[in-house]
Short mmCIF file of C-alpha atoms in Angstrom, two decimals:
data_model
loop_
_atom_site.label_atom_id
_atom_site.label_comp_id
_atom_site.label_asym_id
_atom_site.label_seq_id
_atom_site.Cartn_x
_atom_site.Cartn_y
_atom_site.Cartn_z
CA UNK O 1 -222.14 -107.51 98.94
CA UNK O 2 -218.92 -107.49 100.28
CA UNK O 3 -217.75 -110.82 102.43
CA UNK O 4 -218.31 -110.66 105.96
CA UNK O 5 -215.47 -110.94 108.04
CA UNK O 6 -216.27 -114.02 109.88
CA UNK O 7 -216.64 -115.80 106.60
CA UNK O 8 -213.32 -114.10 105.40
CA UNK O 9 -211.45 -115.21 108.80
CA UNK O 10 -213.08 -118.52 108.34
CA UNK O 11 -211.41 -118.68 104.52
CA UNK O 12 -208.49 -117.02 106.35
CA UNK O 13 -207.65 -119.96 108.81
CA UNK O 14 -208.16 -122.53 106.20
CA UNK O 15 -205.52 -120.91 103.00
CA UNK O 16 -203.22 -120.13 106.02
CA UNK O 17 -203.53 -123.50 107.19
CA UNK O 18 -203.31 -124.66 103.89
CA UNK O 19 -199.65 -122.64 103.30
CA UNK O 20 -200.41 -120.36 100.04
CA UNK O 21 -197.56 -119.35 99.99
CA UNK O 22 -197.10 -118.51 96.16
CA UNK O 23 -195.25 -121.57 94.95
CA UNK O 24 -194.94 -124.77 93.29
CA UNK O 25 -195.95 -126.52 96.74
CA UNK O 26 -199.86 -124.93 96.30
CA UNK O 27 -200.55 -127.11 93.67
CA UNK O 28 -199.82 -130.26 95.32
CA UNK O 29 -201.68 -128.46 98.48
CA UNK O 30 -205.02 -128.34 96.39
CA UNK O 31 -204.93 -132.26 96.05
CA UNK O 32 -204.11 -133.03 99.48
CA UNK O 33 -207.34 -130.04 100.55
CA UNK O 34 -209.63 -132.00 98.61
CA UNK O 35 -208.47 -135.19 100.36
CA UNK O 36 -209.09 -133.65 103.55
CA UNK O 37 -206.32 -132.91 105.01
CA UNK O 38 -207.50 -131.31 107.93
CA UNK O 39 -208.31 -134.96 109.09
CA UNK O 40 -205.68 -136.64 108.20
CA UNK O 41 -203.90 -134.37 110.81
CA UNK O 42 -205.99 -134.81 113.10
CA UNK O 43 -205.57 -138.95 112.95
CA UNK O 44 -202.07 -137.89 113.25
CA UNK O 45 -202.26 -136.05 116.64
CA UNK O 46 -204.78 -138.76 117.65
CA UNK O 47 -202.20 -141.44 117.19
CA UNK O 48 -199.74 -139.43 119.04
CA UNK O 49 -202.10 -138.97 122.09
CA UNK O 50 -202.70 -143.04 122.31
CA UNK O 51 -199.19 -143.95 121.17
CA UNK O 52 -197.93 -143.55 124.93
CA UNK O 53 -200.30 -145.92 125.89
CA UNK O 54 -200.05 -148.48 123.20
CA UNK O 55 -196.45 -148.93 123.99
CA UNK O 56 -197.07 -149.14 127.83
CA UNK O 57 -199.66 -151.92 126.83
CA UNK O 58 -196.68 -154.02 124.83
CA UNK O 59 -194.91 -156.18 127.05
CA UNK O 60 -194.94 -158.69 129.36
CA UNK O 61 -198.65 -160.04 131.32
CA UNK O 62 -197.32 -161.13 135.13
CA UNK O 63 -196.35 -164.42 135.04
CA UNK O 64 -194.28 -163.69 132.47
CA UNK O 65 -196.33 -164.74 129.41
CA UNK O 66 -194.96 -162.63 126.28
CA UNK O 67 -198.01 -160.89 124.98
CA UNK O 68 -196.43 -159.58 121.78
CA UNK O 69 -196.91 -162.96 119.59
CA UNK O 70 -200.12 -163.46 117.31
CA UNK O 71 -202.03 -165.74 120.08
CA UNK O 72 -201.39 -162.71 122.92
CA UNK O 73 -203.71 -160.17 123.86
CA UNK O 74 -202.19 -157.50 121.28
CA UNK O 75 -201.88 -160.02 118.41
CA UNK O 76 -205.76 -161.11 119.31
CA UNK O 77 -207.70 -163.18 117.32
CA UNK O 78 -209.64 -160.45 115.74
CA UNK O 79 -210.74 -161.39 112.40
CA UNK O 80 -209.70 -159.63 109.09
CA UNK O 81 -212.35 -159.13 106.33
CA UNK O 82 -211.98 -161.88 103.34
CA UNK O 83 -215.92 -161.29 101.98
CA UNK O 84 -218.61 -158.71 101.41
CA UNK O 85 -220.36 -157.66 98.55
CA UNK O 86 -218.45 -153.65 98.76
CA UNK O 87 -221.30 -150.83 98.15
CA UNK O 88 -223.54 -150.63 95.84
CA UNK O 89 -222.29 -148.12 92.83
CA UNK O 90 -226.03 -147.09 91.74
CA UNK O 91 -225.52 -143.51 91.06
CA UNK O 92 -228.51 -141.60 92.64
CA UNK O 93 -231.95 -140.95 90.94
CA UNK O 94 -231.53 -137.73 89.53
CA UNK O 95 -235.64 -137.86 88.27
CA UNK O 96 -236.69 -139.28 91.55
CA UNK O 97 -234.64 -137.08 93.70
CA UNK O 98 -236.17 -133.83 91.65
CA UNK O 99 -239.87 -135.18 92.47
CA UNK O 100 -238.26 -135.57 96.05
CA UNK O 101 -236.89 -132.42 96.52
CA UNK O 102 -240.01 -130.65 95.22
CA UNK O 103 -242.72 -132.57 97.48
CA UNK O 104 -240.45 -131.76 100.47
CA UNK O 105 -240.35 -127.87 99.43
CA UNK O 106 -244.24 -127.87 99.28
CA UNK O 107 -244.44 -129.42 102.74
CA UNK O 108 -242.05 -126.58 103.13
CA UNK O 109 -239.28 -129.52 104.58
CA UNK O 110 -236.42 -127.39 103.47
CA UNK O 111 -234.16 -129.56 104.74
CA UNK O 112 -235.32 -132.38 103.29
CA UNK O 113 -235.71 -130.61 99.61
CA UNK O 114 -232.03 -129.58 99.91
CA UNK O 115 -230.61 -133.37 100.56
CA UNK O 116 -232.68 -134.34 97.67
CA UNK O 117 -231.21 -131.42 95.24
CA UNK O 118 -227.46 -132.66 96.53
CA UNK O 119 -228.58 -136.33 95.29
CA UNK O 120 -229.75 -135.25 92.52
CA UNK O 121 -226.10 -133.11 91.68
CA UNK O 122 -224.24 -136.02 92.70
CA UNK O 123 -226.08 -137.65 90.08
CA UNK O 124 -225.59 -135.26 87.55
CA UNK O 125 -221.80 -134.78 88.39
CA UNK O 126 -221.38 -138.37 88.37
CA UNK O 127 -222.70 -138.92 85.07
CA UNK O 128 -220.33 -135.67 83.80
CA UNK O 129 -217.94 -137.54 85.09
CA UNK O 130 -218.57 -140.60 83.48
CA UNK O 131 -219.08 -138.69 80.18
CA UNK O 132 -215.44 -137.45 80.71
CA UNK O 133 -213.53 -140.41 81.41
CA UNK O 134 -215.50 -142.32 78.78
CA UNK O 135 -213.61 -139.24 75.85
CA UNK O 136 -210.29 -139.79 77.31
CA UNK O 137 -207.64 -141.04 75.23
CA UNK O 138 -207.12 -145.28 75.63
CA UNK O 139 -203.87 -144.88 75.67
CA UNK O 140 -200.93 -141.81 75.58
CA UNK O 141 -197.85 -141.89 74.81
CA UNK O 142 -197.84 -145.71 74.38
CA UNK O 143 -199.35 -146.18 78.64
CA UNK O 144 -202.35 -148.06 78.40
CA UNK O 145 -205.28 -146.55 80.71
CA UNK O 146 -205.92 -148.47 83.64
CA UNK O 147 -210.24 -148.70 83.55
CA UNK O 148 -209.75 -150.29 87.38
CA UNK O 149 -208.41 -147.29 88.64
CA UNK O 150 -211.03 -144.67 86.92
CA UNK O 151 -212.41 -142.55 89.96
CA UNK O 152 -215.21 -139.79 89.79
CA UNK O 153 -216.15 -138.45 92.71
CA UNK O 154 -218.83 -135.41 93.64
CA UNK O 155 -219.60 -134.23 96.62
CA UNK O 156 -223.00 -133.20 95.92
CA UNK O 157 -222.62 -129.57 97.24
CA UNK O 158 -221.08 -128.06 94.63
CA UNK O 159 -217.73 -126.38 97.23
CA UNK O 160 -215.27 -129.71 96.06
CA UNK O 161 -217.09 -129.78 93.07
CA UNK O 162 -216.06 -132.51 90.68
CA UNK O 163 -213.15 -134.64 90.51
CA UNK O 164 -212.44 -137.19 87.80
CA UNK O 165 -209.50 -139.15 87.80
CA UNK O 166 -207.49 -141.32 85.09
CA UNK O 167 -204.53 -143.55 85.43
CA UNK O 168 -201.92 -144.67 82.17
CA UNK O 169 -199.26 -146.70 83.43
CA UNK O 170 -196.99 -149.17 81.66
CA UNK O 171 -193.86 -151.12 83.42
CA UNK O 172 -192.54 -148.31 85.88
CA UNK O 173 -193.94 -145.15 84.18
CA UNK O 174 -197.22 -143.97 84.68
CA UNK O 175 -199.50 -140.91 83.53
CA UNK O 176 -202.15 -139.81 86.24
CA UNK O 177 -204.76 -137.27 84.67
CA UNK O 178 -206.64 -135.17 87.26
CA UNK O 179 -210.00 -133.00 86.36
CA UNK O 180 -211.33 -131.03 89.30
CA UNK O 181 -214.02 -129.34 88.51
CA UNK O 182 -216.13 -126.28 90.38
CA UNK O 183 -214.37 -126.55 93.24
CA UNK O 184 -213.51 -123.23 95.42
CA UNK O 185 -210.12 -124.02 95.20
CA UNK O 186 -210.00 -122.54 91.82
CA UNK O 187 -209.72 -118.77 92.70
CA UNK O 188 -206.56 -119.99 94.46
CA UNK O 189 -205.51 -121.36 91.66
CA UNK O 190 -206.19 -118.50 89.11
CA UNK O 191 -204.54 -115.94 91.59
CA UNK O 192 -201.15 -118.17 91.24
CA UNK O 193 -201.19 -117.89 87.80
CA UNK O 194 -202.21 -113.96 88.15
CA UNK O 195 -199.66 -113.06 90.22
CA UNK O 196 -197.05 -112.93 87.17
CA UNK O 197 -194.43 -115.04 89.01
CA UNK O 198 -192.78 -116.65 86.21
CA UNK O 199 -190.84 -119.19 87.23
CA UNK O 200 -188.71 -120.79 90.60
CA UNK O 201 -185.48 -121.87 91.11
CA UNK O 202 -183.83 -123.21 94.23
CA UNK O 203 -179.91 -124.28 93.88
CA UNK O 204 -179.92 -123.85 89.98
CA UNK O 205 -182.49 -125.94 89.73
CA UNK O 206 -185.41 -125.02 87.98
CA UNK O 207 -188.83 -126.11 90.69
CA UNK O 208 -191.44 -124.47 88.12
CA UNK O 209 -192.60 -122.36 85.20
CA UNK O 210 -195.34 -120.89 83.18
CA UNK O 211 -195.88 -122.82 79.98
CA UNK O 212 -198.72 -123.08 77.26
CA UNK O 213 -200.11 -126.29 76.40
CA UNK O 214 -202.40 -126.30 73.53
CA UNK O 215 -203.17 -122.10 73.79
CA UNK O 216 -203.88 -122.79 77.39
CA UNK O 217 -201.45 -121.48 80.39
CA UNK O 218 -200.44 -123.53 82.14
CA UNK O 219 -197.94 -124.36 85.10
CA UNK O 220 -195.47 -127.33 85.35
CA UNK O 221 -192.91 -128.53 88.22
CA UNK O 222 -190.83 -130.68 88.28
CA UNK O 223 -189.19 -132.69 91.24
CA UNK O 224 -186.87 -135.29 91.77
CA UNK O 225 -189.27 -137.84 93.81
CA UNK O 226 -192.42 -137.30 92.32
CA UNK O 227 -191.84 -136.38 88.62
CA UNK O 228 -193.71 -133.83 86.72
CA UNK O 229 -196.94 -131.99 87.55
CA UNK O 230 -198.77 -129.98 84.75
CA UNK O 231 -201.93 -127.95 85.69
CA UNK O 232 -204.22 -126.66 83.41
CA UNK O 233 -206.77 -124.30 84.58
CA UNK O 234 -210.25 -124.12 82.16
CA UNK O 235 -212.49 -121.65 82.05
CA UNK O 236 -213.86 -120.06 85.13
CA UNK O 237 -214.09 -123.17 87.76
CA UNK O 238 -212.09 -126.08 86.33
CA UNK O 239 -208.19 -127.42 86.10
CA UNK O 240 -207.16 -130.38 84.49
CA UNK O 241 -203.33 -131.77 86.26
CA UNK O 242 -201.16 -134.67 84.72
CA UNK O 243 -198.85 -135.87 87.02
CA UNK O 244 -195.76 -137.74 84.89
CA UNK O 245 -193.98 -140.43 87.05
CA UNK O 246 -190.51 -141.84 85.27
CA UNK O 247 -191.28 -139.15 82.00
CA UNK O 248 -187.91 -139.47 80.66
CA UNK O 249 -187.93 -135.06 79.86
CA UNK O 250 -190.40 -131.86 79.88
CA UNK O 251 -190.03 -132.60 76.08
CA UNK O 252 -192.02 -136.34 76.59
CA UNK O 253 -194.39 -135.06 79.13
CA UNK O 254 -195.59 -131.78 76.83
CA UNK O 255 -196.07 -134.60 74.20
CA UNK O 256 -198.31 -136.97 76.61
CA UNK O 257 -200.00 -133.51 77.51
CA UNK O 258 -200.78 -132.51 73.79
CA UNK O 259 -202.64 -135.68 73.76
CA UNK O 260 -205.54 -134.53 75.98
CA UNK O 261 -208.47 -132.85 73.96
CA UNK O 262 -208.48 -129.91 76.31
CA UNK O 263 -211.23 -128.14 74.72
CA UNK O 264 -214.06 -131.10 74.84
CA UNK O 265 -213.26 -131.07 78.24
CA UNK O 266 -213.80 -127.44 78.83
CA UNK O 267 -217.01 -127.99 76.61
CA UNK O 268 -218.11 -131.06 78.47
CA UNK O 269 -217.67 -129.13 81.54
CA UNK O 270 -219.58 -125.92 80.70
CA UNK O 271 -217.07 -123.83 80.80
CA UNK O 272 -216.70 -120.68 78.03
CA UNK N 1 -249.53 -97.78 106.71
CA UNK N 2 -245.79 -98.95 106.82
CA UNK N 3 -247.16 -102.63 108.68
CA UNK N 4 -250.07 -102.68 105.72
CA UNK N 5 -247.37 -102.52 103.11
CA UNK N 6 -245.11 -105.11 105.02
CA UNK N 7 -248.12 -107.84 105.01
CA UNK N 8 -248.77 -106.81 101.33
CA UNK N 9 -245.38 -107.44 100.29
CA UNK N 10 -244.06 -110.27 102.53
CA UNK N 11 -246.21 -112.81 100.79
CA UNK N 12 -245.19 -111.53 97.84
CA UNK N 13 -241.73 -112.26 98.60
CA UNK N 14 -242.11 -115.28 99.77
CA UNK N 15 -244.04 -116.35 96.59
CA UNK N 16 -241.11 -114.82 94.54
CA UNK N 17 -239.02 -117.55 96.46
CA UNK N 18 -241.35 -120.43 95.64
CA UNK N 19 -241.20 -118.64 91.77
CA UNK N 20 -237.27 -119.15 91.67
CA UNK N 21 -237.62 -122.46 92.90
CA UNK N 22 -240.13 -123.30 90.66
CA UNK N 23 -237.89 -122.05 88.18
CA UNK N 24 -235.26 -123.74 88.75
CA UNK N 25 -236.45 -127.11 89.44
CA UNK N 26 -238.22 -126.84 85.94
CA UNK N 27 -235.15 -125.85 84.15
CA UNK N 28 -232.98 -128.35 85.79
CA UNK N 29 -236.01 -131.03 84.94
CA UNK N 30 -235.55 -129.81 81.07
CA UNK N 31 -231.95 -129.37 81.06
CA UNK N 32 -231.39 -133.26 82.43
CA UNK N 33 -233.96 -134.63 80.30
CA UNK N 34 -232.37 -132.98 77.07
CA UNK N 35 -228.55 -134.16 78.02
CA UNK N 36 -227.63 -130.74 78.92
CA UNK N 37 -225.88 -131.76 82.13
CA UNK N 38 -224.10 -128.11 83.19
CA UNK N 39 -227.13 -126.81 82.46
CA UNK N 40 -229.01 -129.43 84.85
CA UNK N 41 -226.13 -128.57 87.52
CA UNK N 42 -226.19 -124.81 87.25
CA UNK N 43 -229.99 -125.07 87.91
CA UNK N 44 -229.13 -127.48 90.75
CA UNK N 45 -227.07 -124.80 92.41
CA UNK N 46 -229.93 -122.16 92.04
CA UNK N 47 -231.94 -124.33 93.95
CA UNK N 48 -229.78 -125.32 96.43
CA UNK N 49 -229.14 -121.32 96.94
CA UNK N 50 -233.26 -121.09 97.00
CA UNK N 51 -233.14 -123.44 99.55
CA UNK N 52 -230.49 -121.70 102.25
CA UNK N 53 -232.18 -118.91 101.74
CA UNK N 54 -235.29 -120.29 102.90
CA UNK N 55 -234.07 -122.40 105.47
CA UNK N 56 -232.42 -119.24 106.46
CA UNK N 57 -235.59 -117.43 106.95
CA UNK N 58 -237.03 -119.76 109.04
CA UNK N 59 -234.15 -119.98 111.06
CA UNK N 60 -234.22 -116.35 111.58
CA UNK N 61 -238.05 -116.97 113.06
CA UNK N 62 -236.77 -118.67 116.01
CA UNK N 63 -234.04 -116.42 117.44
CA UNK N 64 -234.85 -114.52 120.24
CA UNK N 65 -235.97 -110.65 119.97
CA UNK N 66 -233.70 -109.70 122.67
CA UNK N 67 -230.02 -110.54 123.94
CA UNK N 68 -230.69 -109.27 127.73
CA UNK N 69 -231.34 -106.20 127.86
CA UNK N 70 -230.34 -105.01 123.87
CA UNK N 71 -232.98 -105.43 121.11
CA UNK N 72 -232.62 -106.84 117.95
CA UNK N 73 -231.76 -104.88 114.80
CA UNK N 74 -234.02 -106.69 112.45
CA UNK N 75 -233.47 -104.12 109.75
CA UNK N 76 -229.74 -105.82 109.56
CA UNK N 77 -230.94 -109.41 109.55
CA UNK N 78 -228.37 -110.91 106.92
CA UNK N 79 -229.28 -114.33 104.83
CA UNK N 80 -226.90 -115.34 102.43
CA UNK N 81 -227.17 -118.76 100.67
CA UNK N 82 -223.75 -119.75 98.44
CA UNK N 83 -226.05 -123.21 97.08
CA UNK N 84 -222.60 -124.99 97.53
CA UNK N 85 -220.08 -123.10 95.54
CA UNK N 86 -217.23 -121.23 96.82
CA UNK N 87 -217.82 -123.41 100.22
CA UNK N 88 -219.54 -121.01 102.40
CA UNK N 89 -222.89 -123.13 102.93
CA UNK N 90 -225.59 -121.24 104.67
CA UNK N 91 -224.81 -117.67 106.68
CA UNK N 92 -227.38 -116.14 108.68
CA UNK N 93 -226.61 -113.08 110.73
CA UNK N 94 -228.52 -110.96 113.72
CA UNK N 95 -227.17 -108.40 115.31
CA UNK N 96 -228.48 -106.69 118.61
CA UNK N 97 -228.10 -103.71 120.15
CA UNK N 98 -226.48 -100.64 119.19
CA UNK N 99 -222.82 -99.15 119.67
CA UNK N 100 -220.56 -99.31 122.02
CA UNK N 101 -222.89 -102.58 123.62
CA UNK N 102 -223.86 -105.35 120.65
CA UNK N 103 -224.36 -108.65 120.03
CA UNK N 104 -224.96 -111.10 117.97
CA UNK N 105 -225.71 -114.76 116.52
CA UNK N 106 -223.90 -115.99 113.48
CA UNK N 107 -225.51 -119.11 111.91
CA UNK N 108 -222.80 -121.16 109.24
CA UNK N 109 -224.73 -124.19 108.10
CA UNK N 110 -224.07 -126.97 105.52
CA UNK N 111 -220.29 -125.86 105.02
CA UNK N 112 -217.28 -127.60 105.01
CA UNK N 113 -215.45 -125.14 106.68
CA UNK N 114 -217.09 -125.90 109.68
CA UNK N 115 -215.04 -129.26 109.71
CA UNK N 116 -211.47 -127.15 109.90
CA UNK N 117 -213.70 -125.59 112.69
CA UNK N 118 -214.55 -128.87 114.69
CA UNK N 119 -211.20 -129.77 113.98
CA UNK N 120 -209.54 -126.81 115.88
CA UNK N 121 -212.55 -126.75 118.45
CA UNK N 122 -212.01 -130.64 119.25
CA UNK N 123 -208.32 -130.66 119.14
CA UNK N 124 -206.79 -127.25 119.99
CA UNK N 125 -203.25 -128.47 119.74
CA UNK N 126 -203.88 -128.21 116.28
CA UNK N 127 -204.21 -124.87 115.48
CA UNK N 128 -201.64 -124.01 118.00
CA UNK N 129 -204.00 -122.89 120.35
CA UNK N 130 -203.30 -124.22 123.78
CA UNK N 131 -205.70 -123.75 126.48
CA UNK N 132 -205.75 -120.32 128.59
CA UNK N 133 -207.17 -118.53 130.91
CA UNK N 134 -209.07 -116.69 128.26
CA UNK N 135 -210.72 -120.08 127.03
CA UNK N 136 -212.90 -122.99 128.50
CA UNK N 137 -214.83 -125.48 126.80
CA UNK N 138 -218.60 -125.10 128.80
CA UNK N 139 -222.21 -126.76 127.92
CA UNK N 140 -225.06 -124.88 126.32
CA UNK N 141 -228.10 -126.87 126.64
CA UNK N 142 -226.18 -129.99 126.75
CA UNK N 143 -223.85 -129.26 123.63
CA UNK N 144 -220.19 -128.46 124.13
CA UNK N 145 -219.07 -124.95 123.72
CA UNK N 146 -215.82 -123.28 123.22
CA UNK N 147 -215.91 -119.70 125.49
CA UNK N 148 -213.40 -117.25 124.34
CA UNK N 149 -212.90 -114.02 126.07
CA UNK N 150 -211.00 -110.44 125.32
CA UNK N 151 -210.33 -108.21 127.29
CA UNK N 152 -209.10 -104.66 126.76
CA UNK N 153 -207.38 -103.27 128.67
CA UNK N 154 -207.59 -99.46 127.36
CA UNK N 155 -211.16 -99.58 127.33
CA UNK N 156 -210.93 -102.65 130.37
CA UNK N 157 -214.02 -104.24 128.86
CA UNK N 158 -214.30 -107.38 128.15
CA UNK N 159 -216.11 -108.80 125.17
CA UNK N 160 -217.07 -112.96 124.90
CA UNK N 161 -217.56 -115.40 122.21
CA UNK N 162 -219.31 -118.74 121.95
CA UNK N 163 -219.12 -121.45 119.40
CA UNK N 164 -220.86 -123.97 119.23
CA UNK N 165 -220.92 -126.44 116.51
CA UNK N 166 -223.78 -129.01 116.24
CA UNK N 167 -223.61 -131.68 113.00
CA UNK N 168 -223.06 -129.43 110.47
CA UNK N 169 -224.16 -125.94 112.21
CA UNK N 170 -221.74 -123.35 113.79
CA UNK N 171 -223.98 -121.55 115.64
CA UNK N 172 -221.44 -118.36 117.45
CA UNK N 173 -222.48 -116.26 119.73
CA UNK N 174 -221.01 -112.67 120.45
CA UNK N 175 -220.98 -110.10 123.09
CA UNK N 176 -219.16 -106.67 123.70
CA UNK N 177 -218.82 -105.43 127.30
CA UNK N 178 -220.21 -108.43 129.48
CA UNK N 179 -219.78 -110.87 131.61
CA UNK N 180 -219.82 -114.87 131.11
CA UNK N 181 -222.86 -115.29 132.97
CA UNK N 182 -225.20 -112.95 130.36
CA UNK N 183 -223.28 -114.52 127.38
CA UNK N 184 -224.21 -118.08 128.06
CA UNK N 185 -228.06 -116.88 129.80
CA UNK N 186 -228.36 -115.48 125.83
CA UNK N 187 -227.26 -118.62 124.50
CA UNK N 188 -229.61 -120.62 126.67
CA UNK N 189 -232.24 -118.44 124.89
CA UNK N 190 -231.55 -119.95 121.30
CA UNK N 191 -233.57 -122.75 120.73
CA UNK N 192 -230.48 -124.12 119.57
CA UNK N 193 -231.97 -128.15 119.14
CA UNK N 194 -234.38 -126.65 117.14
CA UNK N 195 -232.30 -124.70 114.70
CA UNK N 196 -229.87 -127.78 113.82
CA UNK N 197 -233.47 -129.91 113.35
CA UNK N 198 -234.60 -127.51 110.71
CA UNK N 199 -230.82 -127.25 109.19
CA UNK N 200 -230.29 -130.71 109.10
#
């Protein structure tokens, strides 16, 4: 069936918002999308509206009491957070949420049945996740992992999909080791690689190029203040990307890449 | 004979529904059990798709059989349910009416798209869209509405669109050759409280 227009404007405003413009910049682009950067733009205009104001508020109260210091009206005496117990981490029930999702569908609470299924994928996608971070290499290339830092996250519908995140760092040089996973970002992704662009250069300088790591293609950039980026795309609906910070040369980042067991990835993930 | 074989086969379709569901839910049950985790989320997806679908339907229940004076073309009722992936959520479609005087309702639920949406319908600045004389923000049944209008001027019609987005429903309204005042008496006509309840 093909896609109705509305749905294809809809996709439309969002890649042109996005930029997709065929070049090294989409890649960084599908990180900050699954961040949300639609509202992190909007803060941004927000704080522009209310700026005008703040600064009107600064200044001096009549009488000629400074209101700027930490006792004043601006500096309050608003309290910042020193306790709390964070949130609880309990991934969801994915047995319970089943049961739940299947009374609701006989009491024909659709709505209901469908929040239960997204529990119970968040579940499921959080224990993928889990299953992922717990095969990763310890350390690579002599960075220690940083277990603190591990992050899975799912959003339960299936459209962000997946993301799993690993940190290596040692003194000033760190390895960060992104999987996203099922997210509809991908057929961006694949269409990059499709389009047979092989490689970028601005000034001389070489921005990006095709590359194969481990029989996979691949794409890595380079740039001045934010090191090397390698992405991987798997299968049908997953990419792995290793972000290098400090790698002294391509040469040392291939070599931390070569260390990632790219295919029990794509196996842990489904993918054929 | 045609409305005999309609109420022969409509509860058969809607017990082909339940079937996939059924389906699903069982294979998702086995597949999580057994460690098989893509298989558990694949069957996840089915039944999230099983689900828009039927939400869907019921949603198309409660919109109205006419749009003032132009019918509804139920023959091109449209239900699509993505069950998450590729981000399109929940898309249900009626049209009205036939050529050169239609409208329609377009129902996007459960999508993330529809926060870019809020985004530019909140905040216009954003996507670059300053205010005009072709757009107002008005209230349809107490939830704010962005009116657009077109007008053209080798035909000199003038066609509207509403959107209105409620939690995490973009409910849009359209309109070829009319006037503000039948666009917004047909969106009054939606029980529009009661489609975001069932949505939710």
């Amino acid at each position: 069936m093909p896609m109705n227009p509305r749905i294809t404007f809809l996709c439309a405003v969002v890649l042109i918002t996005a930029n997709t413009h065929i070049d090294a910049q989409v890649l960084n682009r599908l990180k900050q999308r699954a961040a949300g950067n639609v509202e992190n733009k909007a803060g941004q205009e927000i704080d522009k509206l209310f700026s005008g104001k703040k600064n009107q508020n600064q200044g001096t109260q009549p009488g000629g009491t400074n209101t700027n210091g930490s006792g004043g009206m601006n500096g309050g005496n608003n309290p910042s957070n020193t306790t709390g117990g964070g949130l609880i981490s309990t991934p969801p029930d994915v047995k319970q949420n089943l049961t739940d999702a299947e009374d609701a569908y006989r009491k024909n609470s659709y709505g209901e049945a469908r929040y239960s299924v997204q529990q119970a994928m968040l579940g499921v996608e959080l224990e993928i996740g889990n299953k992922i971070l717990s095969s990763l290499p310890e350390t690579i290339s002599g960075l220690p992992k940083d277990a603190t830092r591990d992050q899975v996250a799912s959003s339960g519908f299936g459209w962000a999909g997946l993301i799993i995140k690993r940190e290596y760092e040692k003194n000033n040089k760190q390895l960060t080791l992104n999987v996203a996973n099922n997210s509809a970002w991908m057929a961006g992704v694949n269409a990059y690689l499709a389009s047979g662009a092989y490689t970028q250069q601005t000034g001389g300088q070489q921005n990006w190029k095709q590359i194969k790591v481990k029989g996979y293609r691949s794409v890595i950039e380079y740039n001045e203040s934010s090191g090397y980026k390698l992405s991987v795309p798997l299968g049908q609906s997953s990419l792995v990307m290793l972000e290098g910070i400090n790698f002294a040369s391509e040469q040392e980042m291939m070599t931390a890449a070569n260390a990632v067991d790219f295919d029990g990835i794509k196996k842990m993930l489904g993918e054929q | 004979m045609k409305l005999k074989l309609i109420l022969i086969l409509l509860p058969l379709s809607i017990g082909a529904s339940a079937q996939e569901f059924d389906k699903n839910l069982a294979t998702a049950r086995s597949s999580y059990s057994a460690g098989n985790l893509e298989n558990a989320r694949f069957a996840l997806e089915q039944m999230l798709r099983d689900l828009d679908i039927a939400i869907g339907k019921e949603i198309l229940k409660l919109l109205p059989a006419k749009a003032g004076a132009l019918s509804a073309m139920e023959k091109e009722d449209n239900v699509t349910g993505s069950g998450g992936s590729m981000g399109t959520g929940l898309y249900v479609q009626r049209h009205y009416g036939a050529l050169p005087k239609r409208a329609s309702i377009e129902i996007i639920n459960n999508s993330p798209l529809i926060n870019t949406l809020q985004a530019f319908l909140t905040m216009p600045m954003i996507g670059g869209m300053m205010r005009d004389e072709n757009q107002k923000l008005v209230k349809i049944q107490g939830y704010k509405s962005q009116l657009n209008k077109t007008f053209d001027a080798e035909t000199n019609k003038t066609d509207y669109e509403l959107m209105i987005p409620i939690n995490n429903t973009l409910v849009t309204v359209r309109m070829d050759d009319a006037n503000e005042g039948e666009i917004t008496a047909f969106a009054n006509s939606i029980p529009l409280q009661k489609i975001a309840q069932i949505a939710q």
